[in-house]
Amino acid sequence: MKRWSRRRFLKLGGAALTTGIVLGSSSALALRRLQPLSIANPLEDYPNRDWESVYRDQYGYDGSFTFVCSPNDTHACRLRAFTRNGVVTRIEQNYDVHRYTDQLGNKATAHWNPRGCPKGLTMHRRVYGPYRLKYPMVRQGWKQWAD
């Protein structure tokens, strides 16, 4: 097997690069031949924009409430949950940390905004998930043992 010399590598590399540039520029040349459309407002002539309402409806909500998220950490972030038909659809951060005051009247700064972690923002998955606790768990036979 013949060894590759540096000279041969540079020749073949240069040829490959030149070929790529020539083939790539042919599509650029084809785009230059296209003429722009003469439409004053493209949004008026755009066909059937009803599909956009699907994306807007994803963020629609009936009501919202705030809650404190403390999933085994010390931050206690205040989050806002948005509900539709009584079911939480998404959770967002509340941008009001700068209005928090403690018992002495000390305020936090806006530098803490946004306050929330991915664990808290997925809390609704834990609430509605298939592995949630649906009732208090007491072992059967515990009462007989205690009596």
Tab-separated table of C-alpha atoms in Angstrom:
chain	number	residue	atom	x	y	z
A	1	MET	CA	0.000	0.000	0.000
A	2	LYS	CA	1.340	3.372	-1.014
A	3	ARG	CA	1.914	5.872	1.784
A	4	TRP	CA	0.236	9.227	1.578
A	5	SER	CA	2.623	12.107	1.303
A	6	ARG	CA	1.783	15.548	2.553
A	7	ARG	CA	1.902	16.879	-1.008
A	8	ARG	CA	-0.588	14.268	-2.273
A	9	PHE	CA	-2.934	14.928	0.665
A	10	LEU	CA	-2.940	18.686	-0.004
A	11	LYS	CA	-3.551	18.160	-3.749
A	12	LEU	CA	-6.527	15.871	-3.190
A	13	GLY	CA	-7.865	18.052	-0.372
A	14	GLY	CA	-7.663	21.157	-2.534
A	15	ALA	CA	-9.396	19.390	-5.420
A	16	ALA	CA	-12.189	18.203	-3.118
A	17	LEU	CA	-12.623	21.688	-1.661
A	18	THR	CA	-12.752	23.275	-5.116
A	19	THR	CA	-15.321	20.719	-6.291
A	20	GLY	CA	-17.463	21.395	-3.238
A	21	ILE	CA	-17.368	25.143	-3.778
A	22	VAL	CA	-18.296	24.838	-7.463
A	23	LEU	CA	-21.174	22.452	-6.802
A	24	GLY	CA	-22.400	24.495	-3.852
A	25	SER	CA	-22.347	27.771	-5.749
A	26	SER	CA	-24.494	26.411	-8.574
A	27	SER	CA	-27.527	26.456	-6.267
A	28	ALA	CA	-26.647	30.024	-5.268
A	29	LEU	CA	-26.569	30.973	-8.947
A	30	ALA	CA	-29.983	29.411	-9.454
A	31	LEU	CA	-31.418	31.515	-6.622
A	32	ARG	CA	-30.128	34.694	-8.236
A	33	ARG	CA	-32.268	34.015	-11.313
A	34	LEU	CA	-35.517	34.034	-9.285
A	35	GLN	CA	-37.582	37.210	-9.378
A	36	PRO	CA	-39.312	38.578	-6.249
A	37	LEU	CA	-43.099	38.502	-6.061
A	38	SER	CA	-45.001	41.746	-6.363
A	39	ILE	CA	-47.330	41.327	-3.374
A	40	ALA	CA	-47.888	44.348	-1.151
A	41	ASN	CA	-48.764	42.439	2.027
A	42	PRO	CA	-47.871	38.737	2.021
A	43	LEU	CA	-49.956	38.078	5.148
A	44	GLU	CA	-53.166	39.020	3.301
A	45	ASP	CA	-52.460	36.668	0.402
A	46	TYR	CA	-51.184	33.815	2.556
A	47	PRO	CA	-53.425	30.764	2.114
A	48	ASN	CA	-55.311	29.311	5.111
A	49	ARG	CA	-53.652	30.388	8.334
A	50	ASP	CA	-55.992	28.395	10.595
A	51	TRP	CA	-53.187	26.045	11.572
A	52	GLU	CA	-51.621	28.842	13.646
A	53	SER	CA	-54.479	28.701	16.143
A	54	VAL	CA	-53.237	25.271	17.264
A	55	TYR	CA	-50.086	26.882	18.616
A	56	ARG	CA	-52.005	29.728	20.242
A	57	ASP	CA	-54.453	27.327	21.895
A	58	GLN	CA	-51.627	25.426	23.546
A	59	TYR	CA	-51.012	28.393	25.828
A	60	GLY	CA	-54.653	29.302	26.458
A	61	TYR	CA	-55.814	29.001	30.061
A	62	ASP	CA	-58.939	29.497	32.172
A	63	GLY	CA	-57.268	30.542	35.403
A	64	SER	CA	-54.009	30.662	37.288
A	65	PHE	CA	-52.767	30.436	40.852
A	66	THR	CA	-49.462	30.715	42.649
A	67	PHE	CA	-47.890	28.110	44.880
A	68	VAL	CA	-44.630	27.503	46.661
A	69	CYS	CA	-42.502	24.717	45.265
A	70	SER	CA	-40.342	22.963	47.868
A	71	PRO	CA	-39.440	19.537	46.460
A	72	ASN	CA	-36.862	18.552	49.066
A	73	ASP	CA	-34.705	21.647	48.696
A	74	THR	CA	-34.356	24.874	50.640
A	75	HIS	CA	-35.272	27.458	48.017
A	76	ALA	CA	-39.088	27.549	48.295
A	77	CYS	CA	-39.660	29.185	44.910
A	78	ARG	CA	-43.007	30.802	44.184
A	79	LEU	CA	-44.387	29.553	40.872
A	80	ARG	CA	-47.547	30.237	38.880
A	81	ALA	CA	-49.659	27.373	37.548
A	82	PHE	CA	-52.039	27.868	34.627
A	83	THR	CA	-55.162	25.709	34.501
A	84	ARG	CA	-57.578	24.711	31.785
A	85	ASN	CA	-60.772	22.861	32.761
A	86	GLY	CA	-59.416	22.450	36.288
A	87	VAL	CA	-56.217	20.718	35.158
A	88	VAL	CA	-52.775	22.335	35.408
A	89	THR	CA	-51.416	22.663	31.878
A	90	ARG	CA	-48.138	24.486	32.527
A	91	ILE	CA	-46.088	26.092	35.272
A	92	GLU	CA	-44.065	29.282	34.912
A	93	GLN	CA	-41.866	31.367	37.150
A	94	ASN	CA	-43.345	34.329	38.960
A	95	TYR	CA	-41.271	37.417	38.269
A	96	ASP	CA	-42.087	39.111	41.560
A	97	VAL	CA	-39.180	38.129	43.791
A	98	HIS	CA	-38.234	41.800	44.198
A	99	ARG	CA	-41.551	42.371	46.030
A	100	TYR	CA	-40.962	39.684	48.652
A	101	THR	CA	-40.495	40.943	52.197
A	102	ASP	CA	-39.593	39.119	55.355
A	103	GLN	CA	-40.981	39.786	58.830
A	104	LEU	CA	-38.568	42.673	59.345
A	105	GLY	CA	-39.533	44.359	56.059
A	106	ASN	CA	-36.343	43.501	54.156
A	107	LYS	CA	-36.876	43.140	50.418
A	108	ALA	CA	-35.111	40.912	47.940
A	109	THR	CA	-33.582	42.354	44.789
A	110	ALA	CA	-34.697	41.727	41.235
A	111	HIS	CA	-31.418	39.894	40.656
A	112	TRP	CA	-33.112	36.732	41.944
A	113	ASN	CA	-35.512	36.748	38.963
A	114	PRO	CA	-36.345	34.288	37.476
A	115	ARG	CA	-36.549	31.972	40.419
A	116	GLY	CA	-37.387	28.357	39.675
A	117	CYS	CA	-35.686	25.150	38.642
A	118	PRO	CA	-36.597	22.403	36.164
A	119	LYS	CA	-37.682	20.201	39.059
A	120	GLY	CA	-40.365	22.713	40.033
A	121	LEU	CA	-41.439	23.454	36.478
A	122	THR	CA	-42.294	19.775	35.959
A	123	MET	CA	-44.256	19.474	39.198
A	124	HIS	CA	-47.542	19.033	37.312
A	125	ARG	CA	-46.154	15.825	35.789
A	126	ARG	CA	-45.644	14.479	39.283
A	127	VAL	CA	-49.164	15.505	40.323
A	128	TYR	CA	-50.880	13.913	37.317
A	129	GLY	CA	-48.357	11.125	36.656
A	130	PRO	CA	-49.204	7.415	36.744
A	131	TYR	CA	-46.957	6.732	39.765
A	132	ARG	CA	-48.457	9.307	42.120
A	133	LEU	CA	-49.875	8.350	45.509
A	134	LYS	CA	-53.648	8.392	45.246
A	135	TYR	CA	-54.460	7.570	48.867
A	136	PRO	CA	-52.614	7.252	52.175
A	137	MET	CA	-50.512	4.148	52.280
A	138	VAL	CA	-50.937	2.086	55.449
A	139	ARG	CA	-49.825	-1.500	55.474
A	140	GLN	CA	-52.578	-3.997	55.830
A	141	GLY	CA	-52.472	-5.681	59.201
A	142	TRP	CA	-50.794	-2.744	60.934
A	143	LYS	CA	-53.887	-2.017	63.015
A	144	GLN	CA	-54.112	-5.617	64.184
A	145	TRP	CA	-50.446	-5.494	65.161
A	146	ALA	CA	-50.902	-2.264	67.127
A	147	ASP	CA	-53.939	-3.620	69.001
